[in-house]
Coordinates of C-alpha atoms in Angstrom, one line a residue:
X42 CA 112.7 91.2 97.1
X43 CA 115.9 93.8 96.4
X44 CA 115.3 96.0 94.1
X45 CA 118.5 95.8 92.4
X46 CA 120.2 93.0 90.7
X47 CA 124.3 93.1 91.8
X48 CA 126.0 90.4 89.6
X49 CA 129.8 89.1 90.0
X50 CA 131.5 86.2 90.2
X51 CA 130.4 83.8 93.3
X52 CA 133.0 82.3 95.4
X53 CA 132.9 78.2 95.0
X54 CA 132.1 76.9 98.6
X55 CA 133.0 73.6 100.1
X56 CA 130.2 71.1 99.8
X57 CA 127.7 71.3 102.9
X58 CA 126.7 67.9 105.2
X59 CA 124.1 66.9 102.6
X60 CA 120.5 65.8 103.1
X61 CA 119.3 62.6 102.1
X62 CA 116.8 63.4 99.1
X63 CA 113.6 62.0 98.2
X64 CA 111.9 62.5 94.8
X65 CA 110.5 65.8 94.2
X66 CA 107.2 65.6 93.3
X67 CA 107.5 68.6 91.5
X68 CA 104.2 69.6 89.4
X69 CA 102.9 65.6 89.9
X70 CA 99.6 65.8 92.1
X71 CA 100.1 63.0 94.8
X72 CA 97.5 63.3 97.8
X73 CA 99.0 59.4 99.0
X74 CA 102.8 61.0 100.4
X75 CA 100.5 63.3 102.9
X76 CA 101.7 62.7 106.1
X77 CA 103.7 60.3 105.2
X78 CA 106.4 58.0 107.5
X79 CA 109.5 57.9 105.3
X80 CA 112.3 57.1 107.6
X81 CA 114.4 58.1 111.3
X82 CA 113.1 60.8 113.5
X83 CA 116.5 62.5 112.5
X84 CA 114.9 64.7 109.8
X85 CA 118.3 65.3 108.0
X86 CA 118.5 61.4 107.5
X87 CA 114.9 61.2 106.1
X88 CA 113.3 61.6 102.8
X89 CA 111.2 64.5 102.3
X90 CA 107.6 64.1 100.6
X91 CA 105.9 66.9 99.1
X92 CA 102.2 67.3 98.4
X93 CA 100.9 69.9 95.8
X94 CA 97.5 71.3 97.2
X95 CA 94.9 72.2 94.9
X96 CA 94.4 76.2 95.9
X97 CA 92.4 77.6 93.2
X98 CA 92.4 81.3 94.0
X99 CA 89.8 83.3 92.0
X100 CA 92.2 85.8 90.7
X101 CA 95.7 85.8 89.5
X102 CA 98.0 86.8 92.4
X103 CA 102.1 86.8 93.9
X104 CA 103.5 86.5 97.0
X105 CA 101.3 85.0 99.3
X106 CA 101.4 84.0 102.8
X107 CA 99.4 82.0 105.4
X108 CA 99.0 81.8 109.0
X109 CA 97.3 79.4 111.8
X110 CA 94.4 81.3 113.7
X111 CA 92.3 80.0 116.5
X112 CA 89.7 79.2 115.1
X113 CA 92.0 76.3 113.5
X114 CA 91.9 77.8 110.3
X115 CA 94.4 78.9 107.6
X116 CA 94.5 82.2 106.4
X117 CA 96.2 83.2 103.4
X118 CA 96.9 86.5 101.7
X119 CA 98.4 87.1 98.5
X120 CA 98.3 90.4 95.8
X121 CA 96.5 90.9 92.7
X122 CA 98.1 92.9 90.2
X123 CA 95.6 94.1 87.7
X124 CA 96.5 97.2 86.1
X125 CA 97.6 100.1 88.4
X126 CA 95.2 98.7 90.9
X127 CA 96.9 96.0 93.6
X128 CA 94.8 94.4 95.7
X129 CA 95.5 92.4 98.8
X130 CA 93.0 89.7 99.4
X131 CA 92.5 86.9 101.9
X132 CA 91.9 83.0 101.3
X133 CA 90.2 80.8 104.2
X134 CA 90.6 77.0 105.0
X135 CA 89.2 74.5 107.2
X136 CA 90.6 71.8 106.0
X137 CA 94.5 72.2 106.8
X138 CA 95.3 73.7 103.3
X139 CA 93.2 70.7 101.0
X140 CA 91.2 73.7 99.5
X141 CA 90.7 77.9 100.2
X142 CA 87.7 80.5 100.0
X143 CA 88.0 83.5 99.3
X144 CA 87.2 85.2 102.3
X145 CA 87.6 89.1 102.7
X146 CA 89.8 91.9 101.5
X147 CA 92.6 93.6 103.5
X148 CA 93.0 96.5 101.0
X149 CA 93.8 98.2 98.0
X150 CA 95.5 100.7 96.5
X151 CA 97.1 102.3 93.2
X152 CA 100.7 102.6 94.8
X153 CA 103.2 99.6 95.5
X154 CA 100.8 97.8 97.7
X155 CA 102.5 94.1 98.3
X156 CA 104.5 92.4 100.7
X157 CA 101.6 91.1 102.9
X158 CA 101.7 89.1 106.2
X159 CA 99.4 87.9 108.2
X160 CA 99.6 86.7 112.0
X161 CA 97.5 86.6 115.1
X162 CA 98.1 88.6 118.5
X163 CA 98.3 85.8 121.4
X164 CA 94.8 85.7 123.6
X165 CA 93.3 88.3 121.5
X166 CA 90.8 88.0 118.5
X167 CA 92.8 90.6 116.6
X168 CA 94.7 89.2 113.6
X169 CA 97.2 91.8 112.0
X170 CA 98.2 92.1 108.2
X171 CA 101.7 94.3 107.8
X172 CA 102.7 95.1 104.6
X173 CA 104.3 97.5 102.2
X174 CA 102.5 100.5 101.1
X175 CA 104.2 102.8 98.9
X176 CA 103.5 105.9 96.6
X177 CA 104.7 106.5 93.3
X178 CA 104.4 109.2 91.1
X179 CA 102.7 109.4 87.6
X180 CA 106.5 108.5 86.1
X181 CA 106.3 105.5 88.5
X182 CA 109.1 106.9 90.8
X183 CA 109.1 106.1 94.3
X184 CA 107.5 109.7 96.6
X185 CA 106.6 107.9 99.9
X186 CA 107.5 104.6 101.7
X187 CA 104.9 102.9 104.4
X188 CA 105.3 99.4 105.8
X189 CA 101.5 99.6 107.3
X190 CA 99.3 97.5 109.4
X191 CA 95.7 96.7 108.9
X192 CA 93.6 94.5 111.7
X193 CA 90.4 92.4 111.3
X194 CA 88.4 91.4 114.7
X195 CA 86.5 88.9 113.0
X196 CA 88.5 86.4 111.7
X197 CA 90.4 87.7 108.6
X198 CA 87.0 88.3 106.9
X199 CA 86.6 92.6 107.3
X200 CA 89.9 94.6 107.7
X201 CA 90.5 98.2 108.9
X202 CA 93.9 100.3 108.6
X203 CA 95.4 99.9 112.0
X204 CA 99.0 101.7 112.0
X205 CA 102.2 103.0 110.3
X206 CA 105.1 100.5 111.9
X207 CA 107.7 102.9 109.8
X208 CA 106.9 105.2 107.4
X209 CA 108.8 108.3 105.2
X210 CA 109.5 110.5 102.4
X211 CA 111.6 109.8 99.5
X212 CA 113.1 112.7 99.6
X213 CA 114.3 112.5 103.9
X214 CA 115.7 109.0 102.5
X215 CA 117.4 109.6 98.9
X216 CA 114.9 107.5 97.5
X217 CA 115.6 104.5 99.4
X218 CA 112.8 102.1 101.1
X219 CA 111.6 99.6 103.2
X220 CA 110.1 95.6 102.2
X221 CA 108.7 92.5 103.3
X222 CA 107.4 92.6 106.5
X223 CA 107.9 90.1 109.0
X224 CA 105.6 89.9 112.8
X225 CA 106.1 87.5 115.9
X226 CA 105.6 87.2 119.2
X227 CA 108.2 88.3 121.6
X228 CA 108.9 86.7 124.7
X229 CA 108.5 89.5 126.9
X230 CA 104.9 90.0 125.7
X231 CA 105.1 92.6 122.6
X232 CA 104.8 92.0 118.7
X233 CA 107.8 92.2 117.5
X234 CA 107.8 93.5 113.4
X235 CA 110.8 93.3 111.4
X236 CA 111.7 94.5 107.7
X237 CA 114.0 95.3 105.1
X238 CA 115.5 98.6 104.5
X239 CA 117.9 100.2 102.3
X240 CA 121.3 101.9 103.6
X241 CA 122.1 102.7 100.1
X242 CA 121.4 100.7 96.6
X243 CA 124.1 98.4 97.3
X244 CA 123.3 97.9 101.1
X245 CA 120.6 96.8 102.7
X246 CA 119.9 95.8 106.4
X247 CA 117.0 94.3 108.9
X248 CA 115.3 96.6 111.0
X249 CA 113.0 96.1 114.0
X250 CA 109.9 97.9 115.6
X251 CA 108.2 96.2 118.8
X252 CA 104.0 96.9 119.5
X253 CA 102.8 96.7 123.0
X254 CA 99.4 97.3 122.5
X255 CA 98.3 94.8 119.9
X256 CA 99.7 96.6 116.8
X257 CA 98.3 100.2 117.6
X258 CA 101.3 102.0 118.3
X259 CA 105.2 101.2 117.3
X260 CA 108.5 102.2 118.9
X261 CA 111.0 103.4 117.3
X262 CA 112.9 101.8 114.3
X263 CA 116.2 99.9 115.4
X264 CA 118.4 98.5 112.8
X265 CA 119.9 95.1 114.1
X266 CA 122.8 95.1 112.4
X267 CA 123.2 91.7 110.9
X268 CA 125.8 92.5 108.8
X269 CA 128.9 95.0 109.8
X270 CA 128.2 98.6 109.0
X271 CA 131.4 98.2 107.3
X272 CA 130.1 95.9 104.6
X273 CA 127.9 96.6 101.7
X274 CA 125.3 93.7 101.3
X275 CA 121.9 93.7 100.8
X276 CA 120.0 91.5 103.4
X277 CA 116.6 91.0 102.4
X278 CA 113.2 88.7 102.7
X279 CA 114.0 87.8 106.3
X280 CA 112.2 85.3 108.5
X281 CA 112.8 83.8 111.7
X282 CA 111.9 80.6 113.5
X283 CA 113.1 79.4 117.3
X284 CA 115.1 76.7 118.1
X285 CA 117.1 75.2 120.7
X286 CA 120.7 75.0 121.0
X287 CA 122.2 72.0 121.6
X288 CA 123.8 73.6 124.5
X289 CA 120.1 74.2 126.0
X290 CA 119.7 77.9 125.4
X291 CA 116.0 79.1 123.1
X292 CA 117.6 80.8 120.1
X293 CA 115.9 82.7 116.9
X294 CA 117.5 81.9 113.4
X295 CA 117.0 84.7 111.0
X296 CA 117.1 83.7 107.3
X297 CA 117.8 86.0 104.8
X298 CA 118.7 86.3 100.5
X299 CA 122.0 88.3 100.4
X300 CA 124.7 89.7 97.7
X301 CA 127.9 88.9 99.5
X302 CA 129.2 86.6 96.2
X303 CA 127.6 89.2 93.7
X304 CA 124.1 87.3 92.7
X305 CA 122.2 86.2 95.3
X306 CA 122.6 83.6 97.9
X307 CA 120.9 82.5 101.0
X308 CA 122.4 83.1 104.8
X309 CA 121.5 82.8 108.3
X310 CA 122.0 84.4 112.2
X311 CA 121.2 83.2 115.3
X312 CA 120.1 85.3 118.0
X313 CA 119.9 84.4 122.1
X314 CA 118.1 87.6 123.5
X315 CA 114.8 87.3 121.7
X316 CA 115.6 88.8 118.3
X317 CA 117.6 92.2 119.7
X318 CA 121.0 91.0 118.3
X319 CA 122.3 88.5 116.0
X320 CA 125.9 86.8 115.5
X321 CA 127.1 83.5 114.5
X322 CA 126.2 84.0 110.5
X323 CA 126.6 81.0 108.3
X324 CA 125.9 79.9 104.8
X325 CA 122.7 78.0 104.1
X326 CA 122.9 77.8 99.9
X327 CA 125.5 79.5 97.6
X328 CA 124.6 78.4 94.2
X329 CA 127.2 77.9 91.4
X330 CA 129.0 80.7 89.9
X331 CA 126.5 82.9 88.0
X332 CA 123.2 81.6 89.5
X333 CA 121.1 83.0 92.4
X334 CA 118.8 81.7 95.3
X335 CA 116.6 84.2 97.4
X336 CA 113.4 85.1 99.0
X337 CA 113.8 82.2 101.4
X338 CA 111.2 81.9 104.5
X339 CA 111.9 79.6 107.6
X340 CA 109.6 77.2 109.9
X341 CA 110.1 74.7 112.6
X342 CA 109.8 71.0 112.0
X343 CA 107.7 70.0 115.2
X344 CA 110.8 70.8 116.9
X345 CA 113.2 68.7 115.2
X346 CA 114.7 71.4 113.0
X347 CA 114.5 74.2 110.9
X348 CA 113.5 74.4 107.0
X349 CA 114.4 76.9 105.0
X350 CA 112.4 77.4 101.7
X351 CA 113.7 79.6 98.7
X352 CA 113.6 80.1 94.8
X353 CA 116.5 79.7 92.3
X354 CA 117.7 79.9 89.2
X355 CA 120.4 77.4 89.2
X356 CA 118.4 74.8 86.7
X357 CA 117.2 77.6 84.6
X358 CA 119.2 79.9 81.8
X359 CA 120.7 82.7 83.2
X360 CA 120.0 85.9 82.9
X361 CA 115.9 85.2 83.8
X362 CA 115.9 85.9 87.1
X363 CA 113.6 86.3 89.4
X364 CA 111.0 85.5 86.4
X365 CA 112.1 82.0 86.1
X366 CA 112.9 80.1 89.2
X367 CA 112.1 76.7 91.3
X368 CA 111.2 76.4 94.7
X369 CA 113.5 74.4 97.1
X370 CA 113.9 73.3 100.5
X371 CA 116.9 72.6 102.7
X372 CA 117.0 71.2 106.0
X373 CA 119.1 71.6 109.3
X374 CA 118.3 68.9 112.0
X375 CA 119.5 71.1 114.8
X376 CA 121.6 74.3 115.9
X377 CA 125.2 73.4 117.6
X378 CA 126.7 76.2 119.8
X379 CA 125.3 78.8 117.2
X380 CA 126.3 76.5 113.9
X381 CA 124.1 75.0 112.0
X382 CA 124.5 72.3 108.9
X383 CA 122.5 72.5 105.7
X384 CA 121.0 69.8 103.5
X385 CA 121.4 70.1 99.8
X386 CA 118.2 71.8 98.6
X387 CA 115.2 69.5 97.5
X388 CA 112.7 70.6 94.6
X389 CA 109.6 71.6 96.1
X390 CA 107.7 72.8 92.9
X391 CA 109.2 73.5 89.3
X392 CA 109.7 76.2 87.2
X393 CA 108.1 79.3 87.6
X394 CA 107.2 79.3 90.8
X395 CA 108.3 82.1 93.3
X396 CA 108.2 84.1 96.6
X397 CA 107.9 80.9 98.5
X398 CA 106.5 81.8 102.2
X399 CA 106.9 78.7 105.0
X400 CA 104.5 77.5 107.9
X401 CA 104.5 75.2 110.6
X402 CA 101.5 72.9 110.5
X403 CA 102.3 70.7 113.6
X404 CA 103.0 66.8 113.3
X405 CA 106.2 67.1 111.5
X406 CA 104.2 69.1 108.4
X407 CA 105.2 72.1 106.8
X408 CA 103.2 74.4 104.8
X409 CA 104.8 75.9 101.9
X410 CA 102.9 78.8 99.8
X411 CA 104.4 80.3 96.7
X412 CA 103.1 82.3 93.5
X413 CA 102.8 78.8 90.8
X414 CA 102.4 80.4 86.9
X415 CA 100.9 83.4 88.3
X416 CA 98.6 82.3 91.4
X417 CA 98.9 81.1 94.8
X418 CA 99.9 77.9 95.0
X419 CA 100.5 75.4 98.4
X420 CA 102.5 72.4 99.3
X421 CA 102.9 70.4 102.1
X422 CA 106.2 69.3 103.0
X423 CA 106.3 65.8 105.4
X424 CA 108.5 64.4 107.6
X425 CA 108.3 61.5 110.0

């Protein structure tokens, strides 16, 4: 999430094509809408259904995020915050989300450990964890920023330090750092890791490191540019899905919070060279004047569109974000020549719930993770 909060008055934008709602389920526990068939194969003409999972962590935790191995389990990864101490630990299930384990430890430390995420290298029994890993001093000031990669070989259960994907002083970058990594697989064969990093405290942009050799060494950092260096915006929390264009090129849709209206808003680029440049931006959410929605995450809908989930404050009293938010999710049934049309948000869970994280289960479902009044929490989203 950006580290600072840029308020001003947000430009009033035309109403987007709208997605049919459902109900929101909200906090109601209701087990009989999983996987169920609520209308066309169009998804942005369908109801959405939502599922609260039971995940019962064994500590307190934020920002968690899950990921498909091959086994056919779930692995999630979320940080406890106890003290000085955060610790990054790892849920397991077998049951596609129903209920987690707690499973193994990827690390800890007494900095600004956080920011974890978790994916498997193709073919290989290696799963990777990136995530942020920076030192602060006694006063609590930032000294040293890290976006660093652990790997277990056994399923998620042990971990070792694996890498640095990016990593320097405080004082080479004016105190300015990088956030929320982001890892997929590249079509030519590498990982390809991408992340948030400041320009200045009003300007942020998404940079990109590839791995050919399973996460043990990194190139250099590339900033992609997703915004004009002329404009100061912070892009952060970026994910990206693929797609196809209508016009039958494989595209990647990068999401991302931004401050282009003052408070934060949600936006989108597509990109038709495998992630190395993006164009065509477009608006996913602006909420009304004074309100914000960010720290959206992306999945595909068994290949009938893209989801975007995020957390606002629109129904809330101002002046409590990011502390008091909802979870929502909007829907775009395809990409058209680079555009792409966004349902009005649907409630995924109520208040206080945050850092949403997004994953594909296969057969139309979604998996959303969030932090739910201070623990990991799950959904399923369902479409026909």
């Amino acid at each position: 999430m950006v580290r600072s909060l840029l308020f001003g008055a947000v430009l009033v934008l035309s109403q987007l094509a709208t997605l049919v709602q459902g109900r929101a389920i909200g906090d109601i526990e209701d087990r009989s809408l999983f996987g169920s068939v609520l209308g066309k194969k169009d998804i942005s003409q369908q109801r959405m259904s939502v599922n609260n999972l039971q995940v019962k962590a064994p500590t307190s935790g934020t920002y968690p995020r899950v990921a498909t191995i091959a086994d056919g389990s779930i692995l999630m990864a979320y940080t406890e915050i106890t003290g000085s101490d955060h610790i990054l630990h790892v849920l397991r299930s077998t049951d596609r989300g129903q209920s987690f384990t707690p499973y193994g430890e990827i690390t800890r430390g007494t900095g600004d450990v956080d920011n974890p995420f978790l994916h498997q290298v193709p073919g290989s029994n290696r799963i990777l964890a990136a995530f942020r890993n920076h030192d602060r001093s006694q006063g609590g000031a930032y000294t040293y920023f890290r976006i660093s990669v652990c790997a277990s070989e056994d399923g998620g259960k042990t971990w070792q330090f694996l890498s640095q994907a990016d990593e320097f002083s405080a004082t080479a970058s004016h105190g300015l750092g990088d956030w929320e990594p982001f890892i997929r697989n590249g079509a030519d064969g590498r990982l390809q890791l991408t992340y948030s990093k400041e320009l200045a405290t009003d300007n942020q942009e998404t940079f990109r490191v590839l791995s050919s050799d399973q996460g043990k060494t990194w190139t250099a950092p590339v900033n992609l540019q997703i915004h004009s260096p002329s404009e100061h915006i912070r892009d952060g929390m970026q994910g990206i899905a693929s797609i196809r264009d209508s016009d039958g090129r494989n595209a990647l849709v990068i999401i991302m919070e931004t401050t282009r209206h003052g408070t934060f808003s949600v936006e989108y680029a597509v990109s038709y060279d495998d992630g190395a440049s993006y164009g065509n931006r477009g608006v996913v959410y602006v909420p009304a004047a004074g309100s914000n929605a960010g720290a959206p995450q992306i999945a595909n809908v068994a290949g009938k569109g893209l989801v975007t989930v995020f957390m606002t404050d629109e129904d809330s009293a101002k002046g409590q974000w990011p502390n008091v938010t909802k979870v929502k999710a909007s829907v775009s049934p395809s990409l058209d020549k680079g555009k792409m049309a966004w349902g009005t948000p649907a409630e995924v869970r109520g208040e206080n719930s945050h850092w949403a994280g997004a994953m594909d289960l296969g057969g139309g479902q979604v998996m959303v993770v969030y932090e739910y009044n201070g623990s990991p929490a799950a959904s399923i989203l369902s479409w026909s």
